[in-house]
mmCIF file of C-alpha atoms and ligand atoms in Angstrom:
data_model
loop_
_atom_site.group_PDB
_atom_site.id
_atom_site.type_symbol
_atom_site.label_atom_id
_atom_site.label_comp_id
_atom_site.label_asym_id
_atom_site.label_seq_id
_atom_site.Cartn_x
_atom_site.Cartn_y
_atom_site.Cartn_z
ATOM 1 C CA UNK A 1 69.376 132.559 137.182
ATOM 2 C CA UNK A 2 68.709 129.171 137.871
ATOM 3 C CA UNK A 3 68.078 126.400 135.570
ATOM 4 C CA UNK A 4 64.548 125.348 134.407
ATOM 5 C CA UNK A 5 64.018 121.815 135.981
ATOM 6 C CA UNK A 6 63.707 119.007 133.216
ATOM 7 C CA UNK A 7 60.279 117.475 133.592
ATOM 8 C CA UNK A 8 61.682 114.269 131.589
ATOM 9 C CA UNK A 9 64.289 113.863 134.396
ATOM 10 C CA UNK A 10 62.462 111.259 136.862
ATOM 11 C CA UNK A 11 65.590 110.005 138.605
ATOM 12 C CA UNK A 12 64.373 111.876 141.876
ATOM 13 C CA UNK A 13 61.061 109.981 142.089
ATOM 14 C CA UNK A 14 61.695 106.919 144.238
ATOM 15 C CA UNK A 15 59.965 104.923 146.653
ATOM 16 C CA UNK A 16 60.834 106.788 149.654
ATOM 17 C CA UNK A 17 60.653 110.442 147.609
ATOM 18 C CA UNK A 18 57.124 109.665 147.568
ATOM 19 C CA UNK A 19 56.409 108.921 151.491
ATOM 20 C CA UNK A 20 58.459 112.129 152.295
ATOM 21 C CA UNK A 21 56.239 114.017 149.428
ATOM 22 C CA UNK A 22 52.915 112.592 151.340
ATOM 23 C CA UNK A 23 54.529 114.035 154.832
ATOM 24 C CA UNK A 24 54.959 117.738 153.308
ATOM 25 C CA UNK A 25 51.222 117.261 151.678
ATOM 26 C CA UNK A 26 50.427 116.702 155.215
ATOM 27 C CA UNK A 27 51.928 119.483 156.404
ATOM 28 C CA UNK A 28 51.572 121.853 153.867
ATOM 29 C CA UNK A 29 47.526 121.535 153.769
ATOM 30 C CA UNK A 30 47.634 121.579 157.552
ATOM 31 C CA UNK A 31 48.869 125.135 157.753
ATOM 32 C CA UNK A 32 46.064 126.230 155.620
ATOM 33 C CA UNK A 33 42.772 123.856 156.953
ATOM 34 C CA UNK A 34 43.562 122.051 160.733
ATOM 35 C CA UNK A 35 40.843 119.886 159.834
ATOM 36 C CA UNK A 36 41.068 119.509 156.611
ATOM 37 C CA UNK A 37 41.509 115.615 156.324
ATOM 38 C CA UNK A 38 38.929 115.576 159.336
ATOM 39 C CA UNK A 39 36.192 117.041 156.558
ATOM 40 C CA UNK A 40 37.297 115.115 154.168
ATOM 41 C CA UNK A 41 37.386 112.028 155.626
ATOM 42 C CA UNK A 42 33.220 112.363 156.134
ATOM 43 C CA UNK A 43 32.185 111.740 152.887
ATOM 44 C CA UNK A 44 32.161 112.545 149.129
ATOM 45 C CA UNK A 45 29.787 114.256 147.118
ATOM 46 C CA UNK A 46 31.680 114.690 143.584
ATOM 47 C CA UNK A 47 29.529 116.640 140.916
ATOM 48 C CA UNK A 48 31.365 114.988 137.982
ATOM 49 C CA UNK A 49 32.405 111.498 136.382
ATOM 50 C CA UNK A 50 35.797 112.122 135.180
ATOM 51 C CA UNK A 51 36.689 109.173 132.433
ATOM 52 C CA UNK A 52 40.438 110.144 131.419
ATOM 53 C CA UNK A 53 43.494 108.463 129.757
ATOM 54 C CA UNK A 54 46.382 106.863 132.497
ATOM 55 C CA UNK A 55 48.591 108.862 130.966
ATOM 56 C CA UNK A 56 50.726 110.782 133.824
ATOM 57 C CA UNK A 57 50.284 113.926 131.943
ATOM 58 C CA UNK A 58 46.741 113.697 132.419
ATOM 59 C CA UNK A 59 45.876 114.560 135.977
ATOM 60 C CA UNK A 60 41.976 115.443 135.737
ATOM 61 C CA UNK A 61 42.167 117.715 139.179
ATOM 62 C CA UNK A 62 45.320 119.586 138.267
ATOM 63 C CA UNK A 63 44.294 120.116 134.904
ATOM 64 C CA UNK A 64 40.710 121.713 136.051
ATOM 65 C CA UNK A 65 41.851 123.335 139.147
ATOM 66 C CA UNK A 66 40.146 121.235 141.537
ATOM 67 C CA UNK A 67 40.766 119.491 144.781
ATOM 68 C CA UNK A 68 40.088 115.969 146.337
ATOM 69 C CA UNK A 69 36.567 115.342 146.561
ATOM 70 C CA UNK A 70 35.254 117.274 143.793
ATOM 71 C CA UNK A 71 36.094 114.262 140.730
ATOM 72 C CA UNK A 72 35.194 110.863 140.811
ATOM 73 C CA UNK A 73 37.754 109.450 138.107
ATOM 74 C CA UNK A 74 38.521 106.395 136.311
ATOM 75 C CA UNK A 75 41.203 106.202 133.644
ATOM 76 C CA UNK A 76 42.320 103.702 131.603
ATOM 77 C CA UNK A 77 44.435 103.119 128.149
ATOM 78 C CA UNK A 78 43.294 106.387 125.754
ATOM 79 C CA UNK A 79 39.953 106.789 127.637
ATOM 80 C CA UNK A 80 37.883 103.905 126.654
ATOM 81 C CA UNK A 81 34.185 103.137 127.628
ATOM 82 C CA UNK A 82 33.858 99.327 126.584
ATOM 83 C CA UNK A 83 30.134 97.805 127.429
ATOM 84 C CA UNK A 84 32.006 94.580 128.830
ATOM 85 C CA UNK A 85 34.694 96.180 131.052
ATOM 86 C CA UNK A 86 33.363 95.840 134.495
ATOM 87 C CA UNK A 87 35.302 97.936 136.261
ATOM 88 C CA UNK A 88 34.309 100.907 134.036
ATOM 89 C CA UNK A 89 30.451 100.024 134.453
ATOM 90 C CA UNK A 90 30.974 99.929 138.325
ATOM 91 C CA UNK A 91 32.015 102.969 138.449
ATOM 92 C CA UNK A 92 29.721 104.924 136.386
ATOM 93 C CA UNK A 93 27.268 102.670 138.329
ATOM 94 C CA UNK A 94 28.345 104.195 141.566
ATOM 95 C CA UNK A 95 28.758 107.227 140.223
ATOM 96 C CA UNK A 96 25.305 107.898 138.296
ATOM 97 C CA UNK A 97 23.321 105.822 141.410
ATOM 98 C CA UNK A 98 25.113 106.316 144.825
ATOM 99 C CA UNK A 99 26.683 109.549 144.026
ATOM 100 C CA UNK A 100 24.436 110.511 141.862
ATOM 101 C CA UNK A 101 27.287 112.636 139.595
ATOM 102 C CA UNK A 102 25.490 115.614 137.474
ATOM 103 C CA UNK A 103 28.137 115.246 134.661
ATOM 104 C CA UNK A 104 29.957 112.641 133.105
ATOM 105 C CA UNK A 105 33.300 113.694 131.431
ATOM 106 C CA UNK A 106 35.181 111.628 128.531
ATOM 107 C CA UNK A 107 38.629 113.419 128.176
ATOM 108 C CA UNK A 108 41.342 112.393 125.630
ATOM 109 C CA UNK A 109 44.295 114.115 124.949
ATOM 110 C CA UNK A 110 46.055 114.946 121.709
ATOM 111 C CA UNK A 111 49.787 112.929 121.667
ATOM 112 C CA UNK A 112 47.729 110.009 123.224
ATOM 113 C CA UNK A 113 50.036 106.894 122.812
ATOM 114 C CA UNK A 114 47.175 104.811 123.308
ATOM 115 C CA UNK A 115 45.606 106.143 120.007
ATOM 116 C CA UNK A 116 49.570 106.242 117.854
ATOM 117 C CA UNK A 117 49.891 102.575 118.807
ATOM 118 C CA UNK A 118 46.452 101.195 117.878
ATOM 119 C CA UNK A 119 47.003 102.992 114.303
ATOM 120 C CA UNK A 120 50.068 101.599 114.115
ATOM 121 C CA UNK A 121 50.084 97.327 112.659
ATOM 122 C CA UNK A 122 52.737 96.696 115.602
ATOM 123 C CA UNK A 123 51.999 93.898 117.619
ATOM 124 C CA UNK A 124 52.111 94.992 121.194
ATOM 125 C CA UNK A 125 51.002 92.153 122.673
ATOM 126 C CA UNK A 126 47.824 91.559 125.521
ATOM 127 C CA UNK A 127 47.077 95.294 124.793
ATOM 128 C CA UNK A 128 46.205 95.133 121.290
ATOM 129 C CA UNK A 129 43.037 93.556 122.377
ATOM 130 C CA UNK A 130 42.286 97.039 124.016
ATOM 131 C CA UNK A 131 43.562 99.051 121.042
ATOM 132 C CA UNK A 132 41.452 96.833 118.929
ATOM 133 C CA UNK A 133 38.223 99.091 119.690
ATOM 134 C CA UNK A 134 40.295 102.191 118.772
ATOM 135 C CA UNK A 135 40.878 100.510 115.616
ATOM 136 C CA UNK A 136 36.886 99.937 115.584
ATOM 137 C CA UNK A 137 36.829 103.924 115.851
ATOM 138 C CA UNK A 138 39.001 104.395 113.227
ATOM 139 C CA UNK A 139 37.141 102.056 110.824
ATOM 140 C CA UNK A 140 33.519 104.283 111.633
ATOM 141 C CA UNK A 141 35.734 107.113 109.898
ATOM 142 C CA UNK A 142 38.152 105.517 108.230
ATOM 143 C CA UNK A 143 36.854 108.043 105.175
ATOM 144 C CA UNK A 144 37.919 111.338 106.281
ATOM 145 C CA UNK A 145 40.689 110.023 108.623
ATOM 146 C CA UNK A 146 42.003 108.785 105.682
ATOM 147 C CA UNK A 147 41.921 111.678 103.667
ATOM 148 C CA UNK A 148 44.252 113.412 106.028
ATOM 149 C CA UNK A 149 48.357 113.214 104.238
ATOM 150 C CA UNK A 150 49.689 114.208 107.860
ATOM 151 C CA UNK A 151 50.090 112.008 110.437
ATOM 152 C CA UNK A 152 50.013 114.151 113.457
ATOM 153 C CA UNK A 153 46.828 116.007 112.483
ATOM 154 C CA UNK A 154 45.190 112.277 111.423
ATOM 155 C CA UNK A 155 46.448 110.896 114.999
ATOM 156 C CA UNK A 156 44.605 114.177 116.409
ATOM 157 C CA UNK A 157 41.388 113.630 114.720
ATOM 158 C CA UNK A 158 41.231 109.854 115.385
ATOM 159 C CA UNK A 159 41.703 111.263 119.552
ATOM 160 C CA UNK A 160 38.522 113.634 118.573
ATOM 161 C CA UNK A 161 36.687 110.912 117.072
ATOM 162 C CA UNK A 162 37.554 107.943 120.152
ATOM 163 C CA UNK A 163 36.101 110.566 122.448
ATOM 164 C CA UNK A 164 33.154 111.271 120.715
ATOM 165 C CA UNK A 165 32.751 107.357 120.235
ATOM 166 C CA UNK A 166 33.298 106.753 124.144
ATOM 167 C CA UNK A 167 30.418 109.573 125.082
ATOM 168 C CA UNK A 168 28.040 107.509 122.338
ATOM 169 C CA UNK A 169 29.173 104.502 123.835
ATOM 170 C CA UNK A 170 28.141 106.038 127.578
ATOM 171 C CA UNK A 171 24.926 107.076 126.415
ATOM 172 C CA UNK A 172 24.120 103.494 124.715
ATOM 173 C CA UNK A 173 24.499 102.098 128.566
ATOM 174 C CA UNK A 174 21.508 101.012 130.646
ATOM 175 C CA UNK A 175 22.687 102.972 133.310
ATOM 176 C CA UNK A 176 23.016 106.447 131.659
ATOM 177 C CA UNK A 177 19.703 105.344 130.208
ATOM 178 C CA UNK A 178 17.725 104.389 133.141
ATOM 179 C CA UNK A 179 19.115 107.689 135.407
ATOM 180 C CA UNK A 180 17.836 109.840 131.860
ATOM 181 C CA UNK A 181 14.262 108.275 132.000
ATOM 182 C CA UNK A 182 14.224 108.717 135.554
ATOM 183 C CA UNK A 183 14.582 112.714 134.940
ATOM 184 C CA UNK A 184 17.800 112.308 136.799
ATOM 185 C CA UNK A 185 19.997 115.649 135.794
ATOM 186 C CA UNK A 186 22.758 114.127 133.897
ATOM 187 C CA UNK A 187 24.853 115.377 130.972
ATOM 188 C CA UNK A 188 27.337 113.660 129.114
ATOM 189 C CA UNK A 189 30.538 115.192 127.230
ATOM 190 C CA UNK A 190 33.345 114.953 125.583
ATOM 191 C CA UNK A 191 36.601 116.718 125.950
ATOM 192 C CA UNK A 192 40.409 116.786 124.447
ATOM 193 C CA UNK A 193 43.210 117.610 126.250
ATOM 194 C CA UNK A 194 46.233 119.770 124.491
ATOM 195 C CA UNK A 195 49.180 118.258 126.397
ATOM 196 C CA UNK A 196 50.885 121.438 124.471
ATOM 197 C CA UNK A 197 48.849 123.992 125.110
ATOM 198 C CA UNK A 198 47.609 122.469 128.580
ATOM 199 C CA UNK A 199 43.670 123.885 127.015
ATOM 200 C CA UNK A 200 40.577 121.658 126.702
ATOM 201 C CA UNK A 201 38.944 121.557 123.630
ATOM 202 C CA UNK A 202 35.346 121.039 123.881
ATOM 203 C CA UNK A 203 33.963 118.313 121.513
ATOM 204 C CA UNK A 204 30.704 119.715 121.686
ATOM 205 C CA UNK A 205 29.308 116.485 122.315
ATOM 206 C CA UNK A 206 27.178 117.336 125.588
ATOM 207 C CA UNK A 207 24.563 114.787 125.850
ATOM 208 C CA UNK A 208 21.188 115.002 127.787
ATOM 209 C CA UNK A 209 18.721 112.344 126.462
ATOM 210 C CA UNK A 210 18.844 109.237 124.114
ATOM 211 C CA UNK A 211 17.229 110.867 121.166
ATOM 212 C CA UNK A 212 20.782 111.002 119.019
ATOM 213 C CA UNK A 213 21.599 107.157 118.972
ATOM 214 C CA UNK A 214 20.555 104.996 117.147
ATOM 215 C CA UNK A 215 17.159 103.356 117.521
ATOM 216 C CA UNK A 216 18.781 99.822 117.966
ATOM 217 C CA UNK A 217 20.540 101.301 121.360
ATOM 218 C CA UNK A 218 17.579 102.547 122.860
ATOM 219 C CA UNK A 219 16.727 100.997 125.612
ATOM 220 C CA UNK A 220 12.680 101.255 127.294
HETATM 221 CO CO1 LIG B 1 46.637 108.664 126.369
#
């Protein structure tokens, strides 16, 4: 029997493992499709908004069986949707207006280092001005976060409650707004990722309309 390969063990990654991995991709999808990248290369009409963690563990078309062409995806430090980060809004801006995406995903993942280092009072340096709106989340429920003695499950629940703060935070945005009043189809959700169990958990967040924030946020 052979041994199981250790995922931890990188060493075999380098620079030119990578251009000889893109050369079997090549190849391999070849054999199945001859024109393949010919079809692809035409255009893009993605269904869904995928707005995921950078973790590496995280790959949103592995993890939901789908191929190139069928997510749009951005992905920063533990999923974030900040109303100043412009790179986030362009891309839900192309995504809700060119592409015209039918769903908009927010997926965390449970383990996320993003989230165990913004509960932390380490200084990390330039990121903790990121983490700083985690720490925002955990402040909104600092009450039943709190509460919980261990630290895993409280790390888990503060995951839940970023992503549920990051689909509230994409509904308070003009552009989710203005596609909703529009009666452009669009629904909004929230999912975790068990980096354990390799399962989504469904926040049951799903969003349609404005009518759950807060008056303040709506926008005319
Ligand atoms: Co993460």
């Amino acid at each position: 029997m052979c041994a199981k390969k250790d995922i931890h063990d990188t060493s075999h990654i380098t620079y030119e493992s990578l251009l000889e991995g893109n050369k079997q991709f090549i190849e391999d999808t070849l054999k199945i499709d001859p024109h393949y990248f010919e079809k692809l290369a035409n255009g893009q009409n993605p269904p869904v908004l995928w707005i995921g963690c950078a973790d590496s563990r995280v790959p949103a078309n592995q993890i939901t069986n789908t191929a190139p062409g069928e997510i749009f995806v951005h992905r920063n430090i533990a999923n974030m949707v900040i109303h100043s980060d412009m790179n986030m809004l362009s891309v839900l801006d192309y995504a809700v207006n060119v592409l015209k995406v039918r769903h908009v995903i927010v997926t965390g993942h449970y383990g996320c280092g993003g989230i165990i280092a913004a509960m932390s009072n380490h200084q990390y340096g330039l990121i903790d001005n990121w983490l700083r709106h985690i720490k925002d989340v955990y402040r909104l429920h600092a009450d039943e976060l709190d509460a919980i003695e261990d630290a895993g499950k409280r790390t888990d629940r503060l995951v839940e409650f970023n992503v549920i703060e990051n689909v509230y935070n994409l509904c308070k945005t003009s552009i989710v707004q203005n596609a909703w009043s529009t009666g452009q189809p669009l629904s909004v959700h929230g999912w975790v990722y068990s980096l354990s169990t390799g399962k989504i958990n469904d926040m049951k967040v799903s969003t349609t309309d404005n009518a759950n924030l807060a008056d303040v946020f709506k926008f005319k």
